[in-house]
């Protein structure tokens, strides 16, 4: 993950080495698009803190991103007849991704936020954000074009994160309603849980038995301690 202003430091006080992963609080979406998905934003293994002094640092970018991923097969290129007859070309593309740094509506201040972006599908992309009135405080909006959902969703959009190799990971996202403006209200609240969930893995959203790391309260560093009895405790710092 990108090292930035927010940091979650994980210390393991159990005797056994443990994997820990981090994910973001579910955003809210309007209009409702059904299931809200989430992904692992980081995962690492660490031993007992008292014995080794080792800890995990998850760096969190304070910038909010709008993002989209399409898993639909791309349209085949136009090939000359000779090339087509000489063999079959395979398109080994698993997905296409896009992201834009975006602002949420604040309801205060003289500078209007860049809170609105438009999604295009062929090719996939998000326009440079601009200001649009009428978007709820705390939300940004993505204008979704008409498209035909298949029995299994192939288009997803919502809140994105960018890891250190610039891969786009959707943090909290939905299969959007076609031909609609989707409002997304993210929160800079993250959770740490014990377990192995590699970066980008789709998760079953579950806040239970986790460390809640709330950066909306003004903290820039939060220490999440995994106690010997399997519970978490947190301490925030400026």
XYZ file of N, CA and C in Angstrom:
714
model
N 0.826 -1.181 0.000
C 0.000 0.000 0.000
C 0.871 1.245 0.000
N 0.310 2.402 -0.319
C 1.057 3.635 -0.413
C 1.278 4.214 0.976
N 2.552 4.532 1.309
C 2.831 5.172 2.580
C 2.419 6.626 2.479
N 1.608 7.091 3.385
C 1.110 8.455 3.345
C 0.857 8.904 4.756
N -0.101 9.829 4.929
C -0.299 10.456 6.233
C -0.895 9.522 7.268
N -1.697 8.535 6.853
C -2.311 7.615 7.801
C -1.474 6.342 7.906
N -1.283 5.867 9.148
C -0.581 4.612 9.357
C -1.296 3.774 10.402
N -1.409 2.491 10.116
C -1.866 1.519 11.114
C -0.669 0.637 11.455
N -0.297 0.635 12.727
C 0.803 -0.196 13.208
C 0.196 -1.376 13.960
N 0.518 -2.586 13.525
C -0.038 -3.793 14.130
C 1.043 -4.479 14.958
N 0.730 -4.717 16.237
C 1.632 -5.433 17.142
C 0.938 -6.695 17.620
N 1.645 -7.803 17.527
C 1.089 -9.114 17.849
C 1.621 -9.566 19.213
N 0.741 -9.673 20.209
C 1.132 -10.120 21.542
C 0.814 -11.594 21.783
N 0.280 -12.286 20.775
C 0.077 -13.731 20.922
C 1.413 -14.432 20.710
N 1.537 -15.648 21.208
C 2.812 -16.360 21.122
C 3.111 -16.852 19.711
N 2.080 -17.108 18.929
C 2.273 -17.626 17.574
C 2.335 -16.479 16.567
N 3.124 -16.674 15.524
C 3.125 -15.722 14.411
C 1.741 -15.705 13.769
N 1.307 -14.546 13.309
C -0.032 -14.388 12.759
C 0.026 -13.551 11.484
N -0.881 -13.877 10.556
C -1.157 -12.975 9.438
C -2.245 -12.000 9.862
N -2.129 -10.762 9.390
C -3.155 -9.745 9.605
C -3.444 -9.055 8.281
N -4.718 -8.684 8.086
C -5.087 -7.958 6.874
C -5.942 -6.753 7.234
N -6.001 -5.803 6.319
C -6.719 -4.551 6.561
C -7.733 -4.335 5.444
N -8.900 -3.798 5.806
C -9.929 -3.476 4.819
C -10.664 -2.215 5.266
N -11.373 -1.603 4.354
C -12.040 -0.326 4.629
C -13.505 -0.546 4.976
N -14.036 0.367 5.788
C -15.455 0.336 6.135
C -16.289 0.456 4.872
N -17.387 -0.242 4.845
C -18.287 -0.169 3.693
C -18.715 1.272 3.425
N -18.648 1.662 2.158
C -19.248 2.927 1.739
C -20.753 2.717 1.565
N -21.481 3.817 1.448
C -22.906 3.733 1.109
C -23.091 4.217 -0.326
N -24.046 3.618 -1.018
C -24.255 3.897 -2.436
C -25.730 4.224 -2.690
N -25.955 5.248 -3.499
C -27.295 5.610 -3.952
C -27.247 5.887 -5.453
N -28.146 5.317 -6.273
C -29.175 4.381 -5.849
C -28.579 3.047 -5.413
N -29.324 2.346 -4.584
C -28.859 1.055 -4.091
C -28.642 0.105 -5.259
N -27.483 -0.576 -5.239
C -27.154 -1.486 -6.338
C -27.010 -2.921 -5.857
N -27.573 -3.215 -4.682
C -27.491 -4.582 -4.179
C -26.250 -4.797 -3.329
N -25.560 -5.886 -3.574
C -24.428 -6.285 -2.745
C -23.309 -5.252 -2.791
N -22.785 -4.907 -1.604
C -21.601 -4.054 -1.498
C -20.417 -4.969 -1.195
N -19.422 -4.927 -2.058
C -18.253 -5.791 -1.932
C -17.088 -5.028 -1.294
N -16.116 -5.779 -0.756
C -14.899 -5.150 -0.252
C -13.714 -6.069 -0.519
N -12.514 -5.477 -0.508
C -11.297 -6.214 -0.814
C -10.252 -5.987 0.272
N -9.333 -6.937 0.379
C -8.178 -6.776 1.257
C -7.241 -5.727 0.668
N -6.828 -4.766 1.502
C -5.926 -3.702 1.060
C -4.479 -3.951 1.483
N -4.249 -4.939 2.299
C -2.900 -5.259 2.733
C -2.915 -6.486 3.613
N -1.835 -7.249 3.579
C -1.739 -8.467 4.393
C -0.279 -8.752 4.669
N 0.022 -9.106 5.932
C 1.409 -9.376 6.304
C 1.437 -10.306 7.505
N 2.561 -10.994 7.669
C 2.770 -11.929 8.752
C 3.755 -11.324 9.754
N 3.503 -11.534 11.057
C 4.405 -10.979 12.069
C 4.399 -11.872 13.305
N 5.562 -11.949 13.964
C 5.688 -12.740 15.180
C 5.356 -11.945 16.426
N 5.658 -12.536 17.587
C 5.354 -11.910 18.872
C 6.167 -10.631 19.050
N 5.470 -9.541 19.385
C 6.117 -8.232 19.487
C 7.097 -8.177 20.656
N 6.735 -8.749 21.790
C 7.596 -8.699 22.970
C 8.909 -9.432 22.741
N 8.869 -10.534 22.017
C 10.066 -11.340 21.783
C 10.957 -10.786 20.683
N 10.328 -10.201 19.648
C 11.095 -9.833 18.454
C 11.151 -8.327 18.191
N 10.203 -7.575 18.736
C 10.113 -6.151 18.410
C 9.554 -5.886 17.032
N 9.137 -6.940 16.320
C 8.635 -6.788 14.956
C 7.185 -6.302 14.973
N 6.828 -5.494 13.987
C 5.459 -5.015 13.849
C 5.171 -4.778 12.369
N 3.907 -4.648 12.055
C 3.479 -4.371 10.681
C 3.073 -2.900 10.599
N 3.455 -2.245 9.518
C 2.991 -0.880 9.259
C 2.207 -0.887 7.952
N 0.910 -0.644 8.033
C 0.074 -0.464 6.846
C -0.016 1.033 6.575
N 0.536 1.483 5.440
C 0.431 2.879 5.051
C -0.827 3.118 4.244
N -1.581 4.155 4.590
C -2.879 4.421 3.961
C -2.868 5.799 3.311
N -3.169 5.842 2.040
C -3.223 7.112 1.316
C -4.445 7.907 1.773
N -4.240 9.161 2.120
C -5.377 9.980 2.546
C -6.256 10.408 1.369
N -5.720 10.350 0.166
C -6.482 10.732 -1.018
C -7.593 9.723 -1.282
N -8.783 10.212 -1.568
C -9.895 9.350 -1.962
C -9.879 9.193 -3.484
N -10.078 7.968 -3.951
C -10.120 7.683 -5.386
C -11.470 7.075 -5.757
N -11.993 7.525 -6.890
C -13.077 6.798 -7.554
C -12.431 5.782 -8.477
N -13.008 4.598 -8.560
C -12.399 3.579 -9.403
C -13.428 2.670 -10.038
N -13.000 1.979 -11.076
C -13.870 1.014 -11.754
C -13.024 -0.120 -12.301
N -13.609 -1.298 -12.347
C -12.983 -2.482 -12.922
C -13.995 -3.176 -13.823
N -13.550 -3.562 -15.007
C -14.386 -4.335 -15.922
C -13.713 -5.670 -16.182
N -14.459 -6.744 -16.014
C -13.956 -8.079 -16.326
C -14.570 -8.613 -17.617
N -15.303 -7.750 -18.327
C -15.905 -8.171 -19.592
C -14.814 -8.379 -20.643
N -15.029 -9.319 -21.526
C -14.086 -9.552 -22.609
C -14.066 -8.344 -23.533
N -12.885 -7.887 -23.944
C -12.821 -6.734 -24.841
C -13.316 -7.111 -26.226
N -13.810 -6.119 -27.000
C -14.214 -6.430 -28.372
C -12.991 -6.857 -29.179
N -13.138 -7.868 -30.035
C -11.979 -8.340 -30.808
C -11.529 -7.286 -31.803
N -10.215 -7.169 -32.029
C -9.735 -6.209 -33.025
C -10.087 -6.670 -34.432
N -10.124 -5.699 -35.337
C -10.354 -6.031 -36.745
C -9.055 -6.583 -37.326
N -9.110 -7.815 -37.803
C -7.909 -8.463 -38.327
C -8.068 -8.705 -39.826
N -6.986 -8.510 -40.583
C -7.053 -8.841 -42.014
C -7.374 -10.321 -42.214
N -7.980 -10.622 -43.332
C -8.382 -12.001 -43.623
C -7.190 -12.952 -43.594
N -6.060 -12.492 -44.120
C -4.878 -13.359 -44.170
C -4.428 -13.725 -42.765
N -4.437 -12.765 -41.856
C -4.015 -13.036 -40.482
C -4.984 -13.976 -39.802
N -6.261 -13.775 -40.067
C -7.265 -14.627 -39.430
C -7.142 -16.066 -39.909
N -6.801 -16.251 -41.181
C -6.718 -17.608 -41.718
C -5.429 -18.305 -41.315
N -4.422 -17.520 -40.900
C -3.143 -18.135 -40.579
C -3.085 -18.666 -39.159
N -4.078 -18.355 -38.338
C -4.062 -18.847 -36.963
C -5.062 -18.102 -36.123
N -5.197 -18.500 -34.864
C -6.145 -17.878 -33.951
C -5.390 -17.045 -32.928
N -5.817 -15.799 -32.744
C -5.188 -14.912 -31.761
C -6.021 -14.904 -30.493
N -5.371 -15.093 -29.349
C -6.077 -15.085 -28.068
C -5.820 -13.776 -27.332
N -6.855 -13.228 -26.757
C -6.745 -12.005 -25.967
C -6.695 -12.395 -24.500
N -5.513 -12.305 -23.903
C -5.328 -12.764 -22.533
C -5.459 -11.586 -21.564
N -6.585 -10.908 -21.591
C -6.847 -9.772 -20.713
C -7.872 -10.192 -19.677
N -7.507 -10.133 -18.391
C -8.434 -10.583 -17.354
C -9.343 -9.460 -16.877
N -8.811 -8.241 -16.839
C -9.654 -7.111 -16.452
C -9.008 -5.813 -16.889
N -9.817 -4.757 -16.906
C -9.327 -3.403 -17.152
C -9.704 -2.562 -15.939
N -8.829 -1.640 -15.552
C -9.080 -0.825 -14.368
C -8.877 0.648 -14.688
N -9.532 1.487 -13.894
C -9.357 2.928 -14.015
C -9.590 3.566 -12.656
N -8.956 4.717 -12.419
C -9.161 5.431 -11.168
C -8.905 6.910 -11.398
N -9.534 7.733 -10.549
C -9.315 9.172 -10.544
C -9.324 9.655 -9.105
N -8.347 10.490 -8.744
C -8.391 11.172 -7.447
C -9.601 12.093 -7.452
N -10.385 12.063 -6.385
C -11.648 12.800 -6.357
C -11.870 13.363 -4.964
N -12.734 14.368 -4.877
C -13.083 14.970 -3.590
C -14.537 14.658 -3.265
N -14.859 14.695 -1.992
C -16.258 14.565 -1.585
C -16.812 15.955 -1.277
N -18.116 16.078 -1.353
C -18.778 17.344 -1.034
C -18.621 17.628 0.459
N -18.201 18.853 0.765
C -17.978 19.213 2.169
C -19.082 20.087 2.736
N -19.780 20.824 1.903
C -20.840 21.703 2.391
C -20.326 22.982 2.994
N -19.029 23.250 2.878
C -18.452 24.466 3.449
C -17.258 24.876 2.603
N -16.912 26.162 2.695
C -15.744 26.662 1.978
C -16.112 27.274 0.645
N -15.196 28.072 0.122
C -15.474 28.809 -1.114
C -15.016 28.055 -2.358
N -14.174 27.034 -2.203
C -13.682 26.277 -3.353
C -14.565 25.056 -3.594
N -15.276 25.021 -4.705
C -16.145 23.859 -4.948
C -15.314 22.603 -5.144
N -15.724 21.479 -4.565
C -14.952 20.238 -4.685
C -15.120 19.599 -6.059
N -14.086 18.925 -6.517
C -14.174 18.137 -7.758
C -14.769 16.780 -7.382
N -16.100 16.731 -7.363
C -16.837 15.610 -6.764
C -17.594 14.744 -7.763
N -17.323 14.926 -9.064
C -18.128 14.231 -10.082
C -17.229 13.766 -11.213
N -17.424 12.504 -11.639
C -16.678 11.951 -12.769
C -17.617 11.095 -13.607
N -17.292 10.962 -14.895
C -18.116 10.174 -15.813
C -17.362 8.923 -16.252
N -18.054 7.792 -16.205
C -17.486 6.510 -16.586
C -17.769 6.243 -18.060
N -16.737 5.828 -18.776
C -16.913 5.338 -20.145
C -16.514 3.862 -20.167
N -17.091 3.120 -21.104
C -16.924 1.667 -21.090
C -16.053 1.109 -22.202
N -15.958 1.782 -23.331
C -15.223 1.209 -24.451
C -14.365 2.286 -25.127
N -13.137 2.482 -24.654
C -12.467 1.727 -23.592
C -12.865 2.241 -22.213
N -12.568 1.448 -21.176
C -12.904 1.819 -19.809
C -12.110 3.049 -19.391
N -12.795 3.986 -18.731
C -12.114 5.182 -18.245
C -13.023 6.022 -17.376
N -12.413 6.902 -16.591
C -13.126 7.890 -15.787
C -12.616 9.271 -16.188
N -13.536 10.197 -16.389
C -13.148 11.544 -16.790
C -12.492 12.283 -15.629
N -11.729 13.325 -15.950
C -11.161 14.182 -14.912
C -12.297 14.770 -14.086
N -12.233 14.670 -12.754
C -13.356 15.121 -11.921
C -13.622 16.624 -12.057
N -14.890 16.962 -11.976
C -15.344 18.347 -11.988
C -16.322 18.538 -10.831
N -16.792 19.753 -10.671
C -17.787 20.022 -9.618
C -19.183 19.860 -10.186
N -20.055 19.231 -9.403
C -21.476 19.187 -9.726
C -22.269 19.435 -8.455
N -23.242 20.315 -8.550
C -24.081 20.621 -7.398
C -25.055 19.479 -7.138
N -25.619 19.452 -5.935
C -26.645 18.477 -5.600
C -26.126 17.148 -5.098
N -24.810 16.988 -5.013
C -24.245 15.746 -4.479
C -24.150 15.871 -2.962
N -24.596 14.872 -2.247
C -24.704 14.931 -0.791
C -23.353 15.192 -0.140
N -23.401 15.853 1.024
C -22.192 16.080 1.810
C -21.568 14.728 2.169
N -20.254 14.614 1.965
C -19.550 13.376 2.253
C -19.528 12.390 1.099
N -20.093 12.772 -0.054
C -20.198 11.843 -1.185
C -19.514 12.400 -2.429
N -19.127 11.502 -3.325
C -18.783 11.857 -4.694
C -19.719 11.085 -5.614
N -19.717 11.421 -6.887
C -20.666 10.791 -7.815
C -19.954 10.311 -9.068
N -20.423 9.172 -9.579
C -19.956 8.610 -10.847
C -21.163 8.470 -11.764
N -21.090 9.087 -12.932
C -22.160 8.917 -13.911
C -21.888 7.632 -14.696
N -22.802 6.672 -14.578
C -22.648 5.353 -15.204
C -23.449 5.341 -16.499
N -22.841 4.997 -17.626
C -23.563 4.987 -18.897
C -24.486 3.779 -19.011
N -25.336 3.761 -20.037
C -26.134 2.558 -20.275
C -25.229 1.366 -20.587
N -25.568 0.232 -20.046
C -24.898 -1.017 -20.397
C -25.846 -2.149 -20.040
N -25.565 -3.339 -20.555
C -26.435 -4.490 -20.309
C -25.754 -5.430 -19.331
N -26.217 -5.447 -18.078
C -25.613 -6.392 -17.120
C -25.862 -7.824 -17.577
N -24.842 -8.652 -17.455
C -24.975 -10.067 -17.780
C -25.426 -10.810 -16.524
N -25.742 -12.097 -16.633
C -26.155 -12.831 -15.421
C -25.156 -12.721 -14.278
N -23.847 -12.667 -14.599
C -22.825 -12.419 -13.588
C -22.237 -11.031 -13.836
N -22.113 -10.199 -12.797
C -21.606 -8.832 -13.010
C -20.206 -8.835 -13.616
N -19.983 -7.918 -14.557
C -18.661 -7.745 -15.153
C -18.140 -6.333 -14.981
N -18.958 -5.431 -14.430
C -18.557 -4.050 -14.206
C -18.783 -3.707 -12.740
N -17.753 -3.129 -12.110
C -17.837 -2.743 -10.705
C -17.212 -1.361 -10.545
N -17.778 -0.558 -9.655
C -17.158 0.734 -9.383
C -17.479 1.187 -7.962
N -16.672 2.133 -7.476
C -16.830 2.632 -6.117
C -15.559 3.289 -5.642
N -15.165 2.990 -4.398
C -13.969 3.568 -3.789
C -12.769 2.703 -4.160
N -11.691 3.335 -4.589
C -10.506 2.609 -5.016
C -9.310 2.946 -4.142
N -8.341 2.040 -4.138
C -7.030 2.272 -3.537
C -5.989 1.918 -4.585
N -4.800 2.484 -4.427
C -3.712 2.228 -5.361
C -2.533 1.694 -4.569
N -2.030 0.510 -4.931
C -0.910 -0.037 -4.168
C 0.416 0.442 -4.744
N 1.527 -0.039 -4.173
C 2.831 0.519 -4.510
C 3.245 0.264 -5.953
N 2.694 -0.753 -6.616
C 3.022 -0.972 -8.025
C 1.960 -0.377 -8.950
N 1.137 0.527 -8.379
C 0.120 1.287 -9.122
C -1.054 0.441 -9.591
N -1.198 -0.763 -9.080
C -2.387 -1.555 -9.376
C -3.587 -0.953 -8.650
N -4.722 -0.899 -9.343
C -5.952 -0.355 -8.764
C -6.717 -1.471 -8.064
N -7.047 -1.254 -6.797
C -7.830 -2.212 -6.011
C -9.112 -1.510 -5.595
N -10.252 -2.100 -5.877
C -11.505 -1.536 -5.394
C -11.680 -1.917 -3.935
N -11.852 -0.900 -3.092
C -11.903 -1.097 -1.646
C -13.318 -1.390 -1.166
N -14.260 -0.598 -1.642
C -15.686 -0.774 -1.332
C -16.444 -0.449 -2.605
N -17.233 -1.417 -3.135
C -17.704 -1.235 -4.501
C -18.961 -2.050 -4.765
N -19.612 -1.736 -5.878
C -20.852 -2.393 -6.277
C -20.837 -2.632 -7.785
N -21.749 -3.481 -8.241
C -22.086 -3.559 -9.657
C -23.133 -2.471 -9.888
N -22.794 -1.384 -10.589
C -23.652 -0.195 -10.585
C -24.923 -0.357 -11.401
N -25.907 0.459 -11.061
C -27.147 0.543 -11.833
C -26.831 1.200 -13.178
N -27.246 0.615 -14.304
C -26.961 1.232 -15.603
C -27.680 2.561 -15.782
N -27.050 3.446 -16.563
C -27.666 4.702 -16.985
C -28.166 5.515 -15.780
N -27.298 5.683 -14.784
C -27.679 6.399 -13.563
C -26.447 7.089 -12.989
N -26.671 8.123 -12.205
C -25.589 8.762 -11.465
C -25.531 8.146 -10.082
N -24.422 7.493 -9.791
C -24.248 6.783 -8.529
C -23.512 7.671 -7.537
N -24.130 7.910 -6.383
C -23.478 8.647 -5.302
C -22.816 7.655 -4.355
N -21.566 7.932 -4.002
C -20.790 7.047 -3.137
C -20.267 7.856 -1.951
N -20.560 7.391 -0.732
C -20.125 8.078 0.491
C -19.118 7.190 1.225
N -17.809 7.449 1.037
C -16.792 6.637 1.711
C -16.459 7.194 3.088
N -15.862 6.366 3.929
C -15.367 6.800 5.232
C -13.924 6.351 5.387
N -13.099 7.222 5.969
C -11.706 6.868 6.222
C -11.613 6.088 7.540
N -12.304 4.969 7.561
C -12.319 4.055 8.702
C -11.900 2.686 8.177
N -10.937 2.056 8.863
C -10.383 0.782 8.415
C -10.418 -0.226 9.560
N -10.368 -1.493 9.202
C -10.393 -2.574 10.187
C -9.226 -3.513 9.933
N -8.647 -4.018 11.031
C -7.589 -5.019 10.960
C -8.119 -6.301 11.578
N -7.908 -7.419 10.881
C -8.311 -8.721 11.405
C -7.158 -9.705 11.259
N -7.177 -10.729 12.102
C -6.211 -11.820 11.988
C -6.663 -12.772 10.892
N -5.725 -13.214 10.070
C -6.041 -14.140 8.996
C -5.250 -13.806 7.750
N -5.274 -14.721 6.809
C -4.529 -14.547 5.566
C -5.491 -14.174 4.444
N -5.410 -12.926 3.989
C -6.219 -12.445 2.878
C -5.318 -11.572 2.005
N -4.730 -12.131 0.964
C -3.798 -11.365 0.130
C -4.444 -10.115 -0.458
N -3.603 -9.159 -0.809
C -4.068 -7.892 -1.371
C -4.957 -8.149 -2.584
N -6.128 -7.514 -2.588
C -7.066 -7.650 -3.698
C -8.068 -8.768 -3.536
N -7.890 -9.650 -2.548
C -8.852 -10.724 -2.325
C -10.225 -10.161 -1.973
N -11.258 -10.725 -2.576
C -12.625 -10.360 -2.227
C -12.953 -10.947 -0.859
N -13.511 -10.114 0.028
C -13.762 -10.528 1.403
C -15.252 -10.666 1.688
N -15.553 -11.497 2.657
C -16.867 -11.457 3.289
C -16.791 -10.367 4.360
N -17.572 -9.307 4.179
C -17.438 -8.150 5.072
C -17.863 -8.530 6.487
N -16.951 -8.313 7.447
C -17.210 -8.713 8.829
C -16.337 -7.869 9.757
N -16.966 -6.984 10.527
C -16.237 -6.123 11.450
C -15.986 -6.787 12.805
N -16.569 -7.965 13.043
C -16.460 -8.584 14.365
C -15.016 -8.983 14.654
N -14.658 -8.939 15.946
C -13.315 -9.308 16.412
C -12.229 -8.681 15.539
N -12.305 -7.364 15.394
C -11.332 -6.634 14.588
C -10.891 -5.383 15.339
N -9.831 -4.760 14.855
C -9.384 -3.469 15.378
C -9.975 -2.383 14.498
N -10.808 -1.523 15.078
C -11.398 -0.414 14.325
C -10.424 0.762 14.356
N -10.012 1.200 13.186
C -9.034 2.285 13.063
C -9.722 3.463 12.362
N -10.150 4.434 13.158
C -10.994 5.525 12.679
C -10.149 6.785 12.510
N -9.887 7.155 11.255
C -9.088 8.346 10.990
C -9.939 9.592 10.809
N -11.237 9.479 10.998
C -12.101 10.667 10.909
C -12.056 11.477 12.203
N -11.440 10.954 13.243
C -11.380 11.623 14.552
C -10.150 12.500 14.696
N -9.304 12.553 13.678
C -8.117 13.400 13.736
C -6.813 12.657 13.942
N -6.873 11.356 14.246
C -5.645 10.593 14.393
C -4.970 10.408 13.035
N -3.640 10.372 13.044
C -2.898 10.046 11.822
C -2.151 8.723 11.952
N -1.995 8.246 13.178
C -1.382 6.941 13.436
C -2.241 6.205 14.457
N -2.515 4.940 14.196
C -3.266 4.109 15.133
C -2.498 2.805 15.333
N -2.262 2.454 16.597
C -1.628 1.189 16.933
C -2.725 0.178 17.238
N -2.754 -0.895 16.475
C -3.706 -1.996 16.688
C -2.950 -3.149 17.327
N -3.298 -3.478 18.570
C -2.615 -4.531 19.314
C -3.476 -5.777 19.348
N -2.890 -6.892 18.900
C -3.562 -8.185 18.972
C -3.137 -8.849 20.276
N -4.056 -8.951 21.205
C -3.736 -9.405 22.555
C -3.606 -10.930 22.624
N -3.008 -11.395 23.716
C -2.768 -12.830 23.875
C -4.052 -13.639 23.969
N -5.167 -12.980 24.311
C -6.449 -13.695 24.411
C -7.250 -13.650 23.102
N -6.628 -13.118 22.029
C -7.276 -13.107 20.719
C -8.157 -11.905 20.440
N -8.158 -10.912 21.342
C -8.910 -9.684 21.118
C -7.965 -8.589 20.633
N -8.557 -7.503 20.137
C -7.791 -6.349 19.699
C -8.026 -5.168 20.627
N -7.017 -4.300 20.740
C -7.182 -2.998 21.356
C -6.467 -1.997 20.472
N -6.893 -0.737 20.511
C -6.303 0.286 19.642
C -5.933 1.507 20.453
N -4.890 2.193 20.011
C -4.462 3.456 20.585
C -4.188 4.410 19.446
N -4.788 5.606 19.493
C -4.605 6.594 18.436
C -3.568 7.614 18.811
N -2.866 8.148 17.793
C -1.878 9.182 18.028
C -1.932 10.254 16.973
N -1.520 11.456 17.339
C -1.520 12.580 16.402
C -0.350 12.459 15.452
